[in-house]
Amino acid sequence: MASSSALLLLPLFLSFLSTLSASSSESDLLLTFKSSIDDPTSALSNWSPNSTTHCDWTGITCSNATSLVTSVDLHNLNLSGDISPSICRLPHLSHLNLANNFFNQLIPLQLSQCTALVTLNLSNNLLWGTLPDQIVLLSDLTALDLSRNRIAGQIPLSLGSLASLQVLNLGSNLFSGFLHPPLFRNLTQLVLLDLSQNPSLASELPQEIGSLSKLRSLLLQRSGLYGPIPRSFLGLRELKVLDLSQNNLSGKIPLGFGLASLKLATLDLSQNMLSGSFPTDVCYGKSLIELSLHDNSFTGPIPNIIEKCSRLERFQVQDNSFAGALPSGLWSLPGLKLFRAENNQFSGELPDLVGVSSRLEQVQIDNNSFTGRIPRGLGLVHTMYRFSASLNGFSGNLPENIFDSPVLSIINLSHNSLTGSIPEFSTCRKLVSLSLADNSFTGNIPPSLGHLPVLTYIDISDNSLSGKIPSELQNLKLALFNVSFNQLSGSVPPPLVSGLPASFLQGNPGLCGPGLPNPCNVPPGKRRSNTNRLIWALIVMSIAVGFMVLTAGLYVVYRLSRNKSNPCTWKSVFFYPLRITEEELLMALVEKNAIGEGAFGKVHVVQLPGGEFVAVKRLLNSSNLSFRKVKSEIKILAKARHRNLTKLLGFCYSKGTILLIFEYLRKGSLGDALRRPGFSFEWSLRLKLAIGSAQGLLYLHKDYVSQILHRNMKSNNILIGDDFEPKISDFGFDRVIGETSYKSSVASELGSYCYMPPEYGCSSKKPTEEMDVYSFGVVLLELITGRPAEQPEARETLDVVKLVRRKVNMTNGAPQILDPKISGTAQRDMLEVLELALRCTAILPEKRPSIIEVVRSLQSLEPIIYPPMCSGELLPSGQQ
Ligand SMILES: *[C@@H]1O[C@H](CO)[C@@H](O)[C@H](O)[C@H]1NC(C)=O
Ligand SMILES: *[C@@H]1O[C@H](CO)[C@@H](O)[C@H](O)[C@H]1NC(C)=O
Ligand SMILES: *[C@@H]1O[C@H](CO)[C@@H](O)[C@H](O)[C@H]1NC(C)=O
Ligand SMILES: *[C@@H]1O[C@H](CO)[C@@H](O)[C@H](O)[C@H]1NC(C)=O
Ligand SMILES: *[C@@H]1O[C@H](CO)[C@@H](O)[C@H](O)[C@H]1NC(C)=O
Ligand SMILES: *[C@@H]1O[C@H](CO)[C@@H](O)[C@H](O)[C@H]1NC(C)=O
Ligand SMILES: *[C@@H]1O[C@H](CO)[C@@H](O)[C@H](O)[C@H]1NC(C)=O
Ligand SMILES: *[C@@H]1O[C@H](CO)[C@@H](O)[C@H](O)[C@H]1NC(C)=O
Ligand SMILES: *[C@@H]1O[C@H](CO)[C@@H](O)[C@H](O)[C@H]1NC(C)=O
């Protein structure tokens, strides 16, 4: 009896044993998996042999019945190291999520042994290499997410046999080549297909995709597609989101597409080469929320049927050749927030918008042929943030309430035919930018403008405004104030003239004030101040010699020098009111004012009559570039305005020499600081200098419209401003003096070659952004090591990049490089910057990070967020 019942129990007992051993070995497997992982935040600290059951460990889920691991979810834990295949020995593992970590390796081939997997998520790591064919072994997969890695090569055809896939996301990788049609034939269960942001793909849109009838999201933006949109897309009846933007698609939208895709909420076909007319049936399903057709070649009118799109929130048709009047019902769609139709040939009048309940936030209709009045009800739309209607034929008065929206930030009505006076401003406390230039406004500048706290940009030039410039405007922190070509008169509030980067007052003969042709309260020929006397002396002199004094702009003075011993002709252009003549300036360029000598010549500090100092740099114009050419290039440099760039205030030109006048920063340069014995800036300060200079460089490379390459980035050209805000100087000098002179000047400077990338020597190489990034990397090394890179006395051992690399390669050499004067707590950050600096100074230019990446990496180490500056950057750049 007893033995038989024992026998009966045996299988049970055995299965219990096997569960026991399975679970103990499951925890071993997990520990093996953990052992190859770097876990900087100790997120896996409870994965430990002595803790009771591994089913309670972070990220582990076991099945209730068998206590076997079914899911390992370790997303977002900052893990790195190796993904060990040991995890595939967990027989029931069906979900593996390692997304949002830092795994930097090939896609582990062995993961194909995890044959029970149903979902695999490796999104947002640093995986590289190709997608292995072995992926087909995971035949039960319903979701595969490899997005946001650096996986390259063809998308393997074998992927096409994972017939259970519902989600396939390969977006934001480096896949290349053609999309083979058979790939999609068996993927009939797909609900989401995302191949977006793989710009190296080069393919037509396979018509097979149109047969994936369960698709709800199809995201193929910026993935190298060309050719037509296949008619088979009419089969995508479940589609809610279709994004084909930023490709090279051409032809027309297939007829009937809107009728077929009744559930479509987002249709983005922008930035292609599509043509034809507006898809009339796109609103048929009434589900459309976002419609983007911008940057294509569409023609014809927008049909009235658009009024049926009752849920439409975002309507973007800008940069096409649409024409005709806009359906007036479009304006009163209840949910519409974004309305962009600029750069088309639309005409007709806008509805009055009185009595409509509108949620419009942003309207941009610039550069069309609209006529009639500005809508009377515009100010009643209290959500309006931007209204921009420049370059049209609008006429009549502005409605009194136009500025009433409490969130109004940007208004641009320039280049129209508007008349009457500018209404007062009362409720729009958020106004940043006001452009009313080139209209026929009359009356005074409303003093209430001066009470708008964040107003930064005022352009009311080219109107018929009269009266005084209200003294209230002194309160504003303006980046631009253009009132040129009006009939303003009276004295200009002094802070408006002196504190402004680009104050344009020209074309108002009645204005007077210091620095202006008319001094106030002083009848010509009587009492004169020093500066005035000089200006008058000049004029009298010139007339006496018989030359016209041309004042093309207020601060532009063309003049012949009277210096007989130096028959050189000097011409000057000042971008700021410097109130100094070039003669006085030239006289001040004497030895006692010299503060240094750079590659291009001496640098002097000159005190202006007003007491301020400027730095004057002398460049040899050995290529004898013409004044006109030099002026247009320098203007480009002067217009580059950013808080991390030194301001170029003006220049003087003669045949052989160009004098550049810069703001003077008395703290000197980072190079000066580094060379001072006992240089001991704390780490946060060094980081601030690094971030600021990188931002300056970013602005030059990416944000400024005619890109400027710095070409001479080094610590000597990073000046230290107030509050240790760095300002880059000496950028783009090649433009001013021409390539040949530039190269020979740079070559003459010993020591600075340590900032030059290895490819610099190759004469065929055009200057590139990557070269600037290299030089910046050297500056980072200087900040990390606390030592200047330029050490002319020790030319042999100079190459700081090689030196650092050699030390880093020695085992554990990295910490030895760090400036010992900085306390240990900053070491981790310093090592990160070291790594960044090494990437910046990679031998191969294409291995260097972009300046955007450099700024981001540095900012991620920043301990505090600095408040945004009040400058041109404040202008929101619109919807992307
Ligand atoms: C497990 O062991 C480690 C050392 O191996 C110890 O630090 C930890 O406190 C132990 N945990 C428990 C729950 O006993
Ligand atoms: C497992 O058990 C937990 C709690 O008892 C329960 O919430 C969960 O739904 C169960 N899971 C399965 C798959 O039965
Ligand atoms: C992961 O690292 C980032 C910075 O790299 C940090 O902001 C974040 O808090 C970290 N996450 C965890 C879970 O520690
Ligand atoms: C993968 O994980 C990330 C991060 O948790 C998540 O955003 C994404 O939706 C997941 N992918 C899938 C297909 O579930
Ligand atoms: C699709 O399925 C068919 C039938 O099962 C098979 O013969 C074919 O090889 C599969 N296609 C791909 C690309 O795997
Ligand atoms: C699109 O076409 C243009 C010229 O036809 C070409 O220069 C560009 O590289 C193409 N872009 C893509 C993403 O294929
Ligand atoms: C105005 O639109 C036309 C096309 O309609 C375009 O060629 C032109 O460049 C635009 N002008 C401005 C100033 O954007
Ligand atoms: C206003 O519109 C004009 C013409 O389109 C444009 O040149 C100018 O940059 C715009 N101003 C602002 C501040 O956007
Ligand atoms: C100021 O307005 C005048 C006339 O409209 C124009 O020529 C000039 O370029 C403007 N200056 C700036 C800095 O916008």
PDB file of N, CA and C in Angstrom, residues 462-504:
ATOM      1  N   ASP A 462       9.747 102.066 -43.271  1.00  0.00           N
ATOM      2  CA  ASP A 462       9.089 102.237 -44.561  1.00  0.00           C
ATOM      3  C   ASP A 462       7.587 102.467 -44.443  1.00  0.00           C
ATOM      4  N   ASN A 463       7.201 103.402 -43.595  1.00  0.00           N
ATOM      5  CA  ASN A 463       5.811 103.826 -43.483  1.00  0.00           C
ATOM      6  C   ASN A 463       5.812 105.345 -43.513  1.00  0.00           C
ATOM      7  N   SER A 464       4.736 105.956 -43.042  1.00  0.00           N
ATOM      8  CA  SER A 464       4.727 107.427 -42.990  1.00  0.00           C
ATOM      9  C   SER A 464       4.447 107.862 -41.567  1.00  0.00           C
ATOM     10  N   LEU A 465       5.064 107.188 -40.615  1.00  0.00           N
ATOM     11  CA  LEU A 465       4.842 107.530 -39.216  1.00  0.00           C
ATOM     12  C   LEU A 465       5.522 108.848 -38.888  1.00  0.00           C
ATOM     13  N   SER A 466       4.896 109.613 -37.985  1.00  0.00           N
ATOM     14  CA  SER A 466       5.479 110.910 -37.645  1.00  0.00           C
ATOM     15  C   SER A 466       5.518 111.064 -36.131  1.00  0.00           C
ATOM     16  N   GLY A 467       5.966 112.207 -35.695  1.00  0.00           N
ATOM     17  CA  GLY A 467       6.064 112.463 -34.264  1.00  0.00           C
ATOM     18  C   GLY A 467       7.377 111.937 -33.708  1.00  0.00           C
ATOM     19  N   LYS A 468       7.446 111.931 -32.366  1.00  0.00           N
ATOM     20  CA  LYS A 468       8.697 111.541 -31.723  1.00  0.00           C
ATOM     21  C   LYS A 468       8.752 110.026 -31.507  1.00  0.00           C
ATOM     22  N   ILE A 469       9.943 109.532 -31.288  1.00  0.00           N
ATOM     23  CA  ILE A 469      10.057 108.142 -30.840  1.00  0.00           C
ATOM     24  C   ILE A 469       9.753 108.145 -29.351  1.00  0.00           C
ATOM     25  N   PRO A 470       8.707 107.439 -28.912  1.00  0.00           N
ATOM     26  CA  PRO A 470       8.290 107.543 -27.514  1.00  0.00           C
ATOM     27  C   PRO A 470       9.410 107.124 -26.560  1.00  0.00           C
ATOM     28  N   SER A 471       9.581 107.909 -25.527  1.00  0.00           N
ATOM     29  CA  SER A 471      10.681 107.597 -24.599  1.00  0.00           C
ATOM     30  C   SER A 471      10.407 106.280 -23.873  1.00  0.00           C
ATOM     31  N   GLU A 472       9.142 105.849 -23.847  1.00  0.00           N
ATOM     32  CA  GLU A 472       8.798 104.573 -23.198  1.00  0.00           C
ATOM     33  C   GLU A 472       9.570 103.394 -23.806  1.00  0.00           C
ATOM     34  N   LEU A 473       9.973 103.539 -25.057  1.00  0.00           N
ATOM     35  CA  LEU A 473      10.631 102.404 -25.723  1.00  0.00           C
ATOM     36  C   LEU A 473      11.979 102.076 -25.089  1.00  0.00           C
ATOM     37  N   GLN A 474      12.504 103.021 -24.304  1.00  0.00           N
ATOM     38  CA  GLN A 474      13.772 102.745 -23.623  1.00  0.00           C
ATOM     39  C   GLN A 474      13.669 101.552 -22.685  1.00  0.00           C
ATOM     40  N   ASN A 475      12.443 101.257 -22.231  1.00  0.00           N
ATOM     41  CA  ASN A 475      12.264 100.136 -21.291  1.00  0.00           C
ATOM     42  C   ASN A 475      12.547  98.796 -21.940  1.00  0.00           C
ATOM     43  N   LEU A 476      12.467  98.739 -23.255  1.00  0.00           N
ATOM     44  CA  LEU A 476      12.487  97.436 -23.919  1.00  0.00           C
ATOM     45  C   LEU A 476      13.906  96.934 -24.107  1.00  0.00           C
ATOM     46  N   LYS A 477      14.026  95.632 -24.120  1.00  0.00           N
ATOM     47  CA  LYS A 477      15.318  95.024 -24.450  1.00  0.00           C
ATOM     48  C   LYS A 477      15.227  94.560 -25.889  1.00  0.00           C
ATOM     49  N   LEU A 478      15.560  95.429 -26.797  1.00  0.00           N
ATOM     50  CA  LEU A 478      15.302  95.141 -28.204  1.00  0.00           C
ATOM     51  C   LEU A 478      16.505  94.502 -28.882  1.00  0.00           C
ATOM     52  N   ALA A 479      16.219  93.535 -29.717  1.00  0.00           N
ATOM     53  CA  ALA A 479      17.275  92.993 -30.570  1.00  0.00           C
ATOM     54  C   ALA A 479      17.244  93.677 -31.922  1.00  0.00           C
ATOM     55  N   LEU A 480      16.076  94.194 -32.306  1.00  0.00           N
ATOM     56  CA  LEU A 480      16.006  94.930 -33.556  1.00  0.00           C
ATOM     57  C   LEU A 480      14.979  96.039 -33.426  1.00  0.00           C
ATOM     58  N   PHE A 481      15.345  97.196 -33.903  1.00  0.00           N
ATOM     59  CA  PHE A 481      14.444  98.336 -33.845  1.00  0.00           C
ATOM     60  C   PHE A 481      14.646  99.095 -35.140  1.00  0.00           C
ATOM     61  N   ASN A 482      13.771  98.894 -36.090  1.00  0.00           N
ATOM     62  CA  ASN A 482      13.958  99.519 -37.400  1.00  0.00           C
ATOM     63  C   ASN A 482      12.822 100.484 -37.652  1.00  0.00           C
ATOM     64  N   VAL A 483      13.138 101.778 -37.607  1.00  0.00           N
ATOM     65  CA  VAL A 483      12.126 102.796 -37.898  1.00  0.00           C
ATOM     66  C   VAL A 483      12.544 103.615 -39.113  1.00  0.00           C
ATOM     67  N   SER A 484      13.479 103.049 -39.892  1.00  0.00           N
ATOM     68  CA  SER A 484      13.992 103.848 -41.006  1.00  0.00           C
ATOM     69  C   SER A 484      12.902 104.186 -42.008  1.00  0.00           C
ATOM     70  N   PHE A 485      13.129 105.239 -42.719  1.00  0.00           N
ATOM     71  CA  PHE A 485      12.215 105.704 -43.761  1.00  0.00           C
ATOM     72  C   PHE A 485      10.787 105.930 -43.271  1.00  0.00           C
ATOM     73  N   ASN A 486      10.682 106.831 -42.301  1.00  0.00           N
ATOM     74  CA  ASN A 486       9.403 107.366 -41.858  1.00  0.00           C
ATOM     75  C   ASN A 486       9.567 108.875 -41.810  1.00  0.00           C
ATOM     76  N   GLN A 487       8.643 109.560 -41.139  1.00  0.00           N
ATOM     77  CA  GLN A 487       8.850 111.003 -40.975  1.00  0.00           C
ATOM     78  C   GLN A 487       8.951 111.342 -39.500  1.00  0.00           C
ATOM     79  N   LEU A 488       9.724 110.557 -38.785  1.00  0.00           N
ATOM     80  CA  LEU A 488       9.859 110.786 -37.349  1.00  0.00           C
ATOM     81  C   LEU A 488      10.738 111.994 -37.114  1.00  0.00           C
ATOM     82  N   SER A 489      10.535 112.614 -35.953  1.00  0.00           N
ATOM     83  CA  SER A 489      11.332 113.806 -35.658  1.00  0.00           C
ATOM     84  C   SER A 489      11.628 113.858 -34.166  1.00  0.00           C
ATOM     85  N   GLY A 490      12.386 114.844 -33.793  1.00  0.00           N
ATOM     86  CA  GLY A 490      12.703 115.032 -32.385  1.00  0.00           C
ATOM     87  C   GLY A 490      13.911 114.218 -31.971  1.00  0.00           C
ATOM     88  N   SER A 491      14.178 114.269 -30.679  1.00  0.00           N
ATOM     89  CA  SER A 491      15.404 113.619 -30.227  1.00  0.00           C
ATOM     90  C   SER A 491      15.155 112.141 -29.971  1.00  0.00           C
ATOM     91  N   VAL A 492      16.193 111.375 -30.213  1.00  0.00           N
ATOM     92  CA  VAL A 492      16.091 109.931 -30.020  1.00  0.00           C
ATOM     93  C   VAL A 492      16.517 109.612 -28.599  1.00  0.00           C
ATOM     94  N   PRO A 493      15.714 108.854 -27.862  1.00  0.00           N
ATOM     95  CA  PRO A 493      16.129 108.498 -26.498  1.00  0.00           C
ATOM     96  C   PRO A 493      17.505 107.812 -26.551  1.00  0.00           C
ATOM     97  N   PRO A 494      18.500 108.354 -25.855  1.00  0.00           N
ATOM     98  CA  PRO A 494      19.879 107.866 -26.016  1.00  0.00           C
ATOM     99  C   PRO A 494      20.052 106.356 -25.830  1.00  0.00           C
ATOM    100  N   PRO A 495      19.418 105.724 -24.832  1.00  0.00           N
ATOM    101  CA  PRO A 495      19.659 104.286 -24.673  1.00  0.00           C
ATOM    102  C   PRO A 495      19.243 103.493 -25.908  1.00  0.00           C
ATOM    103  N   LEU A 496      18.295 104.035 -26.657  1.00  0.00           N
ATOM    104  CA  LEU A 496      17.863 103.330 -27.851  1.00  0.00           C
ATOM    105  C   LEU A 496      18.973 103.271 -28.884  1.00  0.00           C
ATOM    106  N   VAL A 497      19.785 104.309 -28.922  1.00  0.00           N
ATOM    107  CA  VAL A 497      20.844 104.346 -29.925  1.00  0.00           C
ATOM    108  C   VAL A 497      22.038 103.527 -29.469  1.00  0.00           C
ATOM    109  N   SER A 498      22.418 103.713 -28.204  1.00  0.00           N
ATOM    110  CA  SER A 498      23.690 103.109 -27.802  1.00  0.00           C
ATOM    111  C   SER A 498      23.547 101.626 -27.475  1.00  0.00           C
ATOM    112  N   GLY A 499      22.397 101.214 -26.932  1.00  0.00           N
ATOM    113  CA  GLY A 499      22.309  99.835 -26.482  1.00  0.00           C
ATOM    114  C   GLY A 499      21.904  98.861 -27.566  1.00  0.00           C
ATOM    115  N   LEU A 500      21.734  99.337 -28.759  1.00  0.00           N
ATOM    116  CA  LEU A 500      21.099  98.481 -29.761  1.00  0.00           C
ATOM    117  C   LEU A 500      22.065  97.863 -30.738  1.00  0.00           C
ATOM    118  N   PRO A 501      21.886  96.586 -31.002  1.00  0.00           N
ATOM    119  CA  PRO A 501      22.734  95.945 -31.998  1.00  0.00           C
ATOM    120  C   PRO A 501      22.564  96.560 -33.385  1.00  0.00           C
ATOM    121  N   ALA A 502      21.359  96.723 -33.809  1.00  0.00           N
ATOM    122  CA  ALA A 502      21.176  97.214 -35.166  1.00  0.00           C
ATOM    123  C   ALA A 502      20.061  98.236 -35.172  1.00  0.00           C
ATOM    124  N   SER A 503      20.360  99.407 -34.751  1.00  0.00           N
ATOM    125  CA  SER A 503      19.295 100.396 -34.720  1.00  0.00           C
ATOM    126  C   SER A 503      19.307 101.141 -36.032  1.00  0.00           C
ATOM    127  N   PHE A 504      18.208 101.090 -36.674  1.00  0.00           N
ATOM    128  CA  PHE A 504      18.149 101.734 -37.970  1.00  0.00           C
ATOM    129  C   PHE A 504      17.209 102.927 -37.911  1.00  0.00           C
TER     130      PHE A 504
END
